[in-house]
XYZ file of C-alpha atoms in Angstrom:
581
model
C 2.807 -16.946 28.335
C 5.285 -15.903 25.685
C 4.543 -14.778 22.141
C 5.910 -16.600 19.153
C 8.934 -15.307 17.337
C 7.195 -14.569 14.045
C 8.722 -15.936 10.885
C 8.969 -13.358 8.114
C 7.147 -15.809 5.903
C 6.138 -19.461 5.866
C 5.753 -22.171 3.250
C 2.037 -21.485 2.975
C -0.259 -18.503 2.768
C -3.944 -18.076 2.178
C -6.512 -15.555 1.107
C -9.708 -15.956 3.060
C -13.169 -14.460 3.077
C -13.752 -12.278 6.168
C -15.881 -14.110 8.721
C -16.324 -15.091 12.348
C -17.103 -18.607 13.531
C -16.885 -20.756 16.635
C -14.512 -23.698 16.931
C -15.429 -25.393 20.193
C -15.159 -22.677 22.837
C -12.913 -20.538 20.651
C -14.078 -17.698 18.413
C -12.311 -17.685 15.042
C -12.145 -14.577 12.840
C -10.759 -14.830 9.321
C -9.356 -12.276 6.930
C -6.630 -12.059 4.319
C -3.248 -13.302 5.496
C -0.568 -10.999 4.117
C 2.486 -11.732 6.293
C 2.931 -15.309 7.472
C 4.014 -16.383 10.934
C 2.375 -17.279 14.252
C 1.822 -14.933 17.180
C 0.307 -15.746 20.587
C -0.340 -12.791 22.902
C -3.062 -10.552 24.375
C -4.965 -8.121 22.178
C -4.125 -4.429 22.345
C -6.791 -2.591 20.380
C -6.007 0.803 18.919
C -8.417 3.231 20.498
C -10.585 5.503 18.318
C -9.082 8.815 17.316
C -9.809 11.828 19.571
C -13.207 13.467 19.266
C -13.042 16.007 16.454
C -14.741 19.387 16.574
C -18.156 19.643 14.908
C -18.022 23.386 14.595
C -16.277 26.494 15.808
C -16.082 30.152 14.860
C -13.649 32.972 15.514
C -13.767 36.742 15.279
C -12.268 38.556 12.308
C -9.532 39.916 14.570
C -8.428 36.338 15.331
C -8.210 35.114 11.754
C -4.588 36.062 11.048
C -3.500 34.416 14.277
C -5.422 31.249 13.324
C -3.813 31.161 9.867
C -0.367 31.470 11.455
C -1.193 28.752 13.990
C -2.234 26.450 11.163
C 0.988 27.171 9.257
C 3.020 26.381 12.380
C 1.068 23.150 12.876
C 1.816 22.070 9.299
C 5.540 22.567 9.853
C 5.450 20.739 13.190
C 3.551 17.723 11.836
C 5.796 17.581 8.768
C 8.886 17.566 10.969
C 7.514 14.720 13.108
C 6.830 12.587 10.033
C 10.188 13.402 8.432
C 11.948 12.511 11.679
C 10.129 9.157 11.717
C 11.220 8.616 8.101
C 14.864 9.117 9.049
C 14.664 6.144 11.434
C 13.201 3.607 8.990
C 14.122 2.339 5.533
C 12.579 1.015 2.353
C 8.878 1.392 1.668
C 8.217 2.690 5.181
C 10.555 5.603 4.597
C 9.065 6.301 1.192
C 5.532 6.339 2.606
C 6.415 8.613 5.522
C 8.171 11.100 3.262
C 5.197 11.135 0.891
C 2.791 11.630 3.808
C 4.914 14.507 5.099
C 4.595 16.195 1.716
C 0.846 15.618 1.725
C 0.571 17.590 4.996
C 1.574 20.716 3.075
C -0.570 19.941 0.032
C -1.357 23.249 -1.634
C -5.003 22.414 -2.224
C -5.506 21.424 1.398
C -3.700 24.526 2.637
C -5.765 26.843 0.433
C -9.005 25.223 1.582
C -8.119 25.573 5.280
C -7.073 29.208 4.949
C -10.229 30.027 2.980
C -12.418 28.533 5.713
C -10.537 30.446 8.417
C -11.072 33.689 6.496
C -14.783 32.883 6.455
C -14.771 32.775 10.243
C -14.164 29.097 11.076
C -11.681 28.144 13.775
C -8.427 26.555 12.617
C -9.397 23.145 14.025
C -12.829 23.157 12.390
C -11.330 24.375 9.104
C -8.840 21.480 9.093
C -11.611 18.945 9.712
C -13.835 20.323 6.945
C -11.051 20.670 4.381
C -9.591 17.191 4.897
C -13.007 15.510 5.069
C -13.973 17.154 1.790
C -10.758 15.880 0.233
C -11.394 12.386 1.643
C -14.853 12.385 0.050
C -13.358 13.359 -3.312
C -10.725 10.624 -3.102
C -13.341 8.037 -2.116
C -15.358 8.908 -5.224
C -12.292 8.593 -7.437
C -11.448 5.184 -5.968
C -8.324 3.196 -6.872
C -5.027 4.607 -5.638
C -6.769 7.823 -4.606
C -8.934 5.884 -2.161
C -5.800 4.381 -0.617
C -4.696 7.847 0.476
C -7.810 8.545 2.539
C -6.227 6.813 5.538
C -3.234 9.127 5.180
C -5.503 12.180 4.993
C -7.459 11.239 8.117
C -4.191 10.690 9.955
C -2.951 14.107 8.827
C -6.238 15.693 9.944
C -5.948 14.203 13.424
C -2.299 15.158 13.768
C -2.977 18.762 12.745
C -5.911 19.060 15.149
C -3.823 17.611 17.997
C -1.002 20.035 17.233
C -3.381 22.995 17.173
C -4.739 21.939 20.566
C -1.286 21.343 22.023
C -2.094 17.655 22.600
C 0.265 14.673 22.091
C 0.323 13.263 18.567
C -2.313 10.586 17.946
C -1.288 7.088 16.982
C -0.519 3.660 18.349
C 0.516 3.602 22.019
C 3.761 1.793 22.769
C 2.999 -1.409 24.700
C 5.145 -2.508 27.633
C 4.915 -6.211 26.814
C 4.258 -8.209 23.597
C 0.777 -7.766 22.135
C -1.253 -8.465 19.018
C -2.421 -5.112 17.684
C -6.041 -4.815 16.483
C -7.206 -1.780 14.511
C -9.910 -0.663 12.109
C -7.086 0.524 9.891
C -3.631 1.961 10.414
C -2.074 5.031 8.901
C 1.314 4.452 7.264
C 2.946 6.600 9.948
C 1.569 4.256 12.614
C 2.577 1.026 10.869
C 6.070 2.246 10.088
C 6.652 3.062 13.760
C 5.754 -0.382 15.132
C 8.336 -2.264 17.181
C 8.280 -5.945 16.073
C 9.648 -6.978 19.465
C 6.505 -5.667 21.167
C 3.893 -5.783 18.410
C 4.148 -9.476 17.539
C 0.999 -9.590 15.390
C -1.149 -7.129 13.461
C -4.807 -7.509 12.457
C -6.942 -4.838 10.754
C -10.559 -4.682 9.693
C -9.737 -2.886 6.440
C -6.926 -3.152 3.912
C -5.730 -5.505 1.192
C -2.644 -7.473 0.199
C -0.903 -4.473 -1.337
C -1.964 -1.794 1.153
C 0.733 0.239 2.897
C -0.032 -1.603 6.130
C 0.601 -4.996 4.525
C 3.789 -3.929 2.755
C 5.310 -2.274 5.821
C 4.307 -5.197 8.072
C 6.060 -7.515 5.614
C 9.172 -5.364 5.762
C 9.088 -5.505 9.579
C 8.419 -9.251 9.612
C 5.237 -8.935 11.710
C 2.551 -11.601 11.099
C -0.311 -9.649 9.591
C -3.946 -10.206 8.632
C -6.066 -7.538 6.926
C -9.632 -7.195 5.719
C -11.411 -9.043 8.541
C -14.293 -6.602 8.494
C -16.280 -5.786 11.607
C -16.139 -9.426 12.761
C -12.876 -8.499 14.474
C -14.827 -6.385 16.969
C -16.247 -9.553 18.514
C -12.854 -10.176 20.110
C -12.463 -7.866 23.087
C -9.383 -6.028 24.295
C -6.883 -8.044 26.386
C -8.252 -11.355 25.048
C -5.463 -13.836 24.372
C -5.371 -14.738 20.674
C -3.485 -17.009 18.315
C -2.751 -15.298 15.001
C -1.788 -17.373 11.967
C -0.640 -14.940 9.319
C -0.411 -17.687 6.696
C -3.937 -19.046 7.134
C -5.442 -15.612 7.818
C -7.059 -16.722 11.084
C -7.371 -15.190 14.543
C -8.434 -17.600 17.306
C -9.677 -16.068 20.544
C -8.889 -17.905 23.797
C -7.263 -20.885 22.065
C -6.353 -24.072 23.849
C -3.035 -23.164 25.518
C -1.323 -26.456 24.667
C -2.350 -26.275 21.014
C -1.338 -22.645 20.851
C 2.093 -23.347 22.276
C 2.491 -26.273 19.868
C 1.772 -23.876 17.002
C 4.303 -21.476 18.480
C 6.911 -24.246 18.695
C 6.312 -25.304 15.085
C 6.568 -21.705 13.933
C 9.761 -21.212 15.913
C 11.321 -24.349 14.422
C 10.547 -23.090 10.963
C 11.795 -19.632 11.875
C 15.102 -21.137 13.024
C 15.548 -22.753 9.608
C 14.830 -19.441 7.943
C 17.203 -17.583 10.236
C 20.034 -20.035 9.525
C 19.569 -20.050 5.745
C 22.428 -18.745 3.654
C 22.269 -18.044 -0.070
C 22.483 -18.228 -2.962
C 19.059 -19.287 -4.205
C 19.089 -22.911 -5.349
C 16.641 -25.779 -5.666
C 17.582 -29.078 -4.049
C 19.036 -30.267 -7.386
C 21.158 -27.091 -7.660
C 19.065 -25.145 -10.178
C 19.891 -21.459 -9.700
C 17.166 -18.886 -9.035
C 18.629 -15.499 -8.179
C 17.190 -13.966 -5.014
C 17.321 -10.178 -5.108
C 16.123 -7.303 -2.912
C 13.598 -4.520 -3.494
C 14.916 -1.237 -2.056
C 13.990 2.431 -1.961
C 17.231 4.114 -0.885
C 20.926 3.632 -0.167
C 20.352 2.753 3.472
C 18.044 -0.126 2.515
C 20.542 -1.241 -0.139
C 23.307 -1.376 2.468
C 21.209 -3.553 4.768
C 20.195 -5.842 1.909
C 23.807 -6.217 0.768
C 24.821 -7.189 4.310
C 22.277 -10.019 4.166
C 21.684 -12.787 1.657
C 20.580 -10.816 -1.406
C 22.481 -11.522 -4.613
C 21.784 -8.040 -5.939
C 18.888 -5.610 -6.329
C 15.948 -6.515 -8.503
C 14.053 -3.262 -7.966
C 15.314 0.137 -6.900
C 12.318 2.459 -6.729
C 13.583 5.894 -7.686
C 10.380 7.745 -6.721
C 11.726 8.729 -3.303
C 14.173 11.183 -4.852
C 11.301 12.881 -6.645
C 8.224 12.710 -4.421
C 9.884 14.601 -1.567
C 11.383 17.282 -3.835
C 9.817 20.678 -4.530
C 11.706 20.887 -7.834
C 13.298 18.340 -10.122
C 16.617 17.149 -8.654
C 19.616 17.935 -10.805
C 21.481 15.201 -12.663
C 24.295 15.462 -10.108
C 21.863 15.178 -7.179
C 20.178 12.155 -8.696
C 23.515 10.517 -9.498
C 24.563 10.791 -5.855
C 21.388 9.001 -4.749
C 21.795 6.231 -7.326
C 25.446 5.778 -6.454
C 24.520 5.200 -2.797
C 22.461 2.201 -3.930
C 25.155 0.806 -6.235
C 28.137 1.078 -3.887
C 27.086 -1.611 -1.349
C 27.249 -4.202 -4.164
C 30.529 -3.021 -5.713
C 33.285 -5.554 -6.220
C 31.174 -8.689 -5.891
C 31.670 -9.735 -9.490
C 29.869 -12.742 -10.930
C 26.196 -12.225 -11.740
C 25.679 -9.313 -9.343
C 23.526 -6.577 -10.784
C 21.312 -3.712 -9.679
C 18.041 -3.019 -11.481
C 16.977 0.635 -11.418
C 13.385 1.412 -12.299
C 12.846 4.782 -13.895
C 10.337 7.149 -12.375
C 6.933 5.607 -11.675
C 4.811 8.633 -10.788
C 1.790 10.365 -12.222
C -1.588 11.602 -11.139
C -1.680 8.954 -8.390
C 1.734 10.079 -7.103
C 1.970 13.733 -8.199
C 5.220 15.646 -8.362
C 5.466 19.165 -7.001
C 7.437 20.331 -10.054
C 5.263 18.793 -12.775
C 1.625 19.487 -13.482
C -0.544 16.385 -13.804
C -4.272 16.611 -14.353
C -6.431 14.671 -11.928
C -7.639 11.453 -13.536
C -10.734 9.437 -12.708
C -8.706 6.227 -12.876
C -5.031 7.018 -12.294
C -4.018 3.341 -12.402
C -4.915 3.433 -16.115
C -3.671 6.947 -16.714
C -0.461 8.868 -17.326
C 2.105 7.137 -15.151
C 5.449 5.407 -15.534
C 7.048 5.706 -18.970
C 3.972 7.562 -20.205
C 5.193 10.632 -18.325
C 7.961 11.037 -20.899
C 5.503 11.970 -23.642
C 4.874 15.438 -22.201
C 7.885 15.566 -19.867
C 10.805 14.136 -21.904
C 13.362 15.876 -19.734
C 12.425 13.807 -16.674
C 13.449 10.561 -18.369
C 16.524 11.947 -20.145
C 17.893 13.533 -16.977
C 17.291 10.338 -15.038
C 19.110 8.177 -17.573
C 21.993 10.667 -17.662
C 22.191 10.501 -13.864
C 22.226 6.693 -13.853
C 25.001 6.683 -16.458
C 26.976 9.110 -14.318
C 26.401 7.137 -11.116
C 27.747 3.861 -12.510
C 31.110 5.323 -13.501
C 33.945 3.626 -11.627
C 31.667 1.143 -9.816
C 32.076 -2.557 -10.544
C 28.370 -3.434 -10.673
C 26.204 -4.372 -13.642
C 23.522 -1.681 -13.877
C 20.244 -2.624 -15.524
C 17.540 -0.013 -16.172
C 13.867 -0.765 -16.677
C 10.848 1.298 -17.610
C 7.473 0.877 -15.874
C 4.082 0.815 -17.613
C 5.315 -0.150 -21.064
C 2.460 -1.303 -23.307
C 3.795 -1.563 -26.884
C 6.762 -2.816 -28.870
C 7.407 0.750 -30.023
C 7.651 2.059 -26.469
C 10.140 -0.675 -25.587
C 12.229 0.060 -28.678
C 12.335 3.812 -27.973
C 13.292 3.333 -24.323
C 15.979 0.775 -25.189
C 17.555 3.151 -27.697
C 17.854 5.912 -25.101
C 19.458 3.496 -22.643
C 21.927 2.068 -25.168
C 22.964 5.574 -26.205
C 24.251 5.924 -22.628
C 25.755 2.459 -22.319
C 22.930 1.212 -20.104
C 21.405 -2.281 -20.179
C 17.673 -1.786 -21.014
C 14.634 -3.747 -19.869
C 10.935 -3.207 -19.313
C 8.415 -4.158 -16.684
C 5.660 -6.596 -17.567
C 2.687 -4.952 -15.866
C 0.366 -4.376 -18.801
C -1.070 -7.662 -20.138
C -0.378 -6.482 -23.707
C 3.357 -6.905 -23.081
C 2.936 -10.514 -21.937
C 0.747 -11.251 -24.954
C 3.479 -9.875 -27.247
C 6.341 -11.069 -25.059
C 8.658 -12.382 -27.781
C 8.369 -9.236 -29.880
C 8.883 -6.915 -26.914
C 11.777 -8.931 -25.510
C 13.477 -8.757 -28.905
C 13.854 -5.000 -28.302
C 15.300 -5.142 -24.772
C 17.657 -7.288 -22.703
C 15.416 -8.393 -19.835
C 11.918 -8.456 -18.382
C 10.854 -7.760 -14.816
C 7.287 -8.692 -13.943
C 5.336 -6.441 -11.575
C 2.728 -8.896 -10.310
C 0.696 -6.330 -8.351
C -0.290 -4.294 -11.395
C -0.290 -7.245 -13.800
C -2.872 -8.950 -11.591
C -5.175 -5.957 -11.228
C -5.072 -5.246 -14.952
C -5.564 -8.886 -15.975
C -8.441 -9.435 -13.552
C -9.967 -5.922 -13.804
C -9.860 -5.733 -10.006
C -8.653 -2.785 -7.952
C -5.709 -4.151 -6.002
C -6.687 -2.022 -2.989
C -10.234 -3.350 -2.717
C -10.754 -5.723 0.207
C -13.942 -6.912 -1.544
C -11.983 -8.183 -4.552
C -9.162 -10.053 -2.807
C -10.198 -13.347 -4.429
C -9.827 -11.845 -7.908
C -6.811 -9.733 -7.055
C -4.648 -12.775 -6.332
C -1.438 -13.638 -8.218
C -2.434 -17.325 -7.917
C -5.160 -16.663 -10.484
C -4.471 -19.077 -13.382
C -4.962 -16.298 -15.944
C -2.215 -14.246 -14.278
C 0.085 -17.266 -14.118
C -0.552 -17.838 -17.833
C 0.627 -14.308 -18.613
C 3.739 -14.857 -16.491
C 4.314 -18.141 -18.329
C 4.214 -16.308 -21.667
C 6.910 -13.912 -20.485
C 8.999 -16.724 -18.976
C 8.867 -18.835 -22.133
C 9.836 -15.822 -24.250
C 12.893 -15.419 -22.039
C 13.839 -19.072 -22.455
C 13.441 -18.864 -26.228
C 15.506 -15.690 -26.531
C 18.008 -16.632 -23.800
C 17.231 -13.502 -21.799
C 16.494 -13.188 -18.067
C 12.944 -12.729 -16.813
C 12.489 -11.738 -13.175
C 9.585 -11.027 -10.850
C 9.788 -7.973 -8.587
C 6.175 -7.816 -7.396
C 4.926 -8.885 -3.971
C 4.171 -12.385 -5.302
C 7.891 -13.170 -5.269
C 7.822 -13.135 -1.452
C 5.312 -16.017 -1.255
C 7.583 -19.096 -0.830
C 5.234 -21.573 -2.533
C 4.395 -19.188 -5.354
C 8.126 -18.504 -5.769
C 8.591 -22.194 -6.649
C 5.763 -22.004 -9.182
C 7.319 -18.887 -10.708
C 10.633 -20.708 -11.094
C 8.716 -23.472 -12.857
C 7.222 -20.905 -15.248
C 10.696 -19.883 -16.429
C 11.419 -17.031 -14.032
C 15.165 -16.647 -13.454
C 15.167 -14.204 -10.538
C 12.882 -13.218 -7.677
C 13.080 -9.826 -6.014
C 11.359 -8.934 -2.750
C 11.785 -7.214 0.607
C 15.145 -8.355 1.971
C 13.469 -9.832 5.066
C 11.526 -12.284 2.859
C 14.577 -13.734 1.075
C 15.517 -16.477 3.588
C 12.006 -17.987 3.659
C 11.939 -18.199 -0.123
C 15.446 -19.650 -0.110
C 14.420 -22.348 2.369
C 11.388 -23.353 0.306
C 13.338 -23.485 -2.968
C 15.946 -25.654 -1.285
C 13.269 -28.209 -0.349
C 12.163 -28.945 -3.943
C 13.591 -29.854 -7.336
C 13.160 -27.742 -10.445
C 11.093 -30.569 -11.946
C 8.668 -30.313 -9.022
C 8.487 -26.577 -9.669
C 7.651 -27.142 -13.328
C 4.997 -29.728 -12.538
C 3.461 -27.435 -9.924
C 3.518 -24.520 -12.358
C 1.708 -26.455 -15.075
C -0.882 -27.728 -12.607
C -1.508 -24.186 -11.345
C -1.882 -22.743 -14.843
C -4.411 -25.442 -15.745
C -6.478 -24.925 -12.576
C -9.946 -23.326 -12.842
C -9.436 -20.724 -10.107
C -6.850 -19.382 -7.649
C -7.650 -21.594 -4.648
C -7.425 -24.709 -6.810
C -4.183 -23.483 -8.390
C -2.583 -23.114 -4.992
C -3.927 -26.444 -3.714
C -2.640 -28.349 -6.747
C 0.767 -26.701 -6.571
C 1.023 -27.339 -2.833
C 0.287 -31.053 -3.278
C 3.092 -31.396 -5.816
C 5.607 -29.294 -3.896
C 5.010 -31.113 -0.604
C 5.701 -34.623 -1.955
C-alpha cells in the first residue's frame, strides 16, 4: 500500500458538520476540510501527554535551587523552539518564535516563582501557573483561547525539561502515516515531515487555526474539528482522508481508495506542472501573489510562480524583540523581502502590511491593557493613537529599505474603519514616497468602499477578519464553522462592494486572506472584481490551474449566483455548477 501524493489544494473544498456514520462496512468521520488532497495510509495517533504531577512540596532550603532549575528550563525550552523556527519559514516560523517568547512570559514566570517560594516543587508550580493562565484565556475567548494549546505545550515541555525527560511532541514515523490528534501545538505542526505525515486529522481546531495554516503551508491534506467521533477509529487502522470533502473513511475498499489516490495524483501532476502567470482560459489576468513572513519565505516564493508579494506580515520583527527594533534594523528585514523580486519589472510589486499587533499579540516594549475581546480592541492601525512612533518608524524603515531596489513597494494599514483613518495613513505614506492602501477587514470600509478608496491607491481584503466581523462569529470556534465561512453570501456581497469600487475608480483590489487559496472561491473572487489573489506560495499552482480552466464570464456568472444564494453551502453549489460547465 502506498499513500497518495497530496495535492496542496484541489478544485473543491467543503465545510462539514462533525459526525461519524457507516457506509457499508466502512466507518466515515467528518469534520472541516482545511487543506485539500487525498491520503491513504495507516493511522498514527498522537499519544496523550505525559502524566503531570498533582502535587509536590519542597523544603525552604531547596527553593532557590528550584527557582534556578526553572530558569534553566525556560532557557532550554526557548532554545529548542527557536532552533525549530530557524529550520522553517513563513507562518510556521512566526508561530514558533512567538511561542518561544511566551515560554518566558513575565506573568507566567512570576507566578511559578511565587508558588516555589510558597513551598511547591518546580514541576507542580509550572502546572498550576500555566493551568491558571489557560483558565483565564478560556474565559476571555477569541484569540486568547487560541493560545491555550500553546500554553499547554509549554507546560509539558517545561515539566519534561525539569525531569530530564525527552521533549514531548509528535513521534517521527518510519513510514507514511495519517496523523490523528485531539489537537496539535504549533511547535508540533511546524515540525511535521510531509513525506511521512501524509494526512492530518484533529478533533479540535478551525479553518484559521495555527494547525490549519501550517498544514496548508506544508501541503498536507488536513481535516479539523471532527470532535470525539474521531476516537472511534483505532490506531493503525488504514484510512482514506479527503481533505477537500472533510471525510475520513476507515478500512475503505482498497480498489476505490487507490482509484481516489490515482485521481488525486493526476490532479497533483497538473498542479505541479503549472507555470504562471495567473490567467483565465480567455486570457483575463488575475495576479497570483504570495503571503510571506520573512526574507527566507520571500526568496522561496520568488523562485516559484508568484508574481510578487501580496502580504508581508511585519509582526515577526516585533513579536520576538524585547525592545522596538531601530529604523535601520527594520529596514534590513524589509530589504531582505524586497530583494528577491528586484529587477523583474512589469507589474511586480511587494505589499508590506504595517504592524498588526495589540492585546492579542502583545509586544514586550509596549504596554497594552488586557481586553475582554481583543479582536475588537486596540490592534492594527489603532496602535498608532497611543504609540505614534511605532508607525512612523516603520514607514521610515520601509522608505529606507526600498532605496536602490527596482520593486514597486505598496504599504497597507490593517484594521482601518473610517475614511479619516485612511486619509491620515495615506498622507504619512505619501510624505515618504510610499504607495498607500488599506485592508478591508472591518465591514464599515466595504460599506463606504468608494469614499475610502478615493483616499488611497489600493485595497487588500483580509477575508478571515472580514468574515468573523460580518457574521459575528469567532473565527477560531469549531462550533461556528458554518457561519465563519467566506462563502457566506453576506461576506461575498461586502467583497463585491470593494471590487466594484475598484473598477469604478480604476484601482486594484486584492484578497490576501485564506479564502484566496480556495481554487473555486478564487474564481468567484475574480468575478467579483478582484484583481489579485495572495496566498501561501504552495497554494498558487492549484489556483492557477483552476483559473485556467474557466473564462472570466463564467467567473462573473458564478460570483453573481453565489452572492444571490441564501446561505454558504448553496453559494458554493451554485458557483460550482457554473464553473464546471
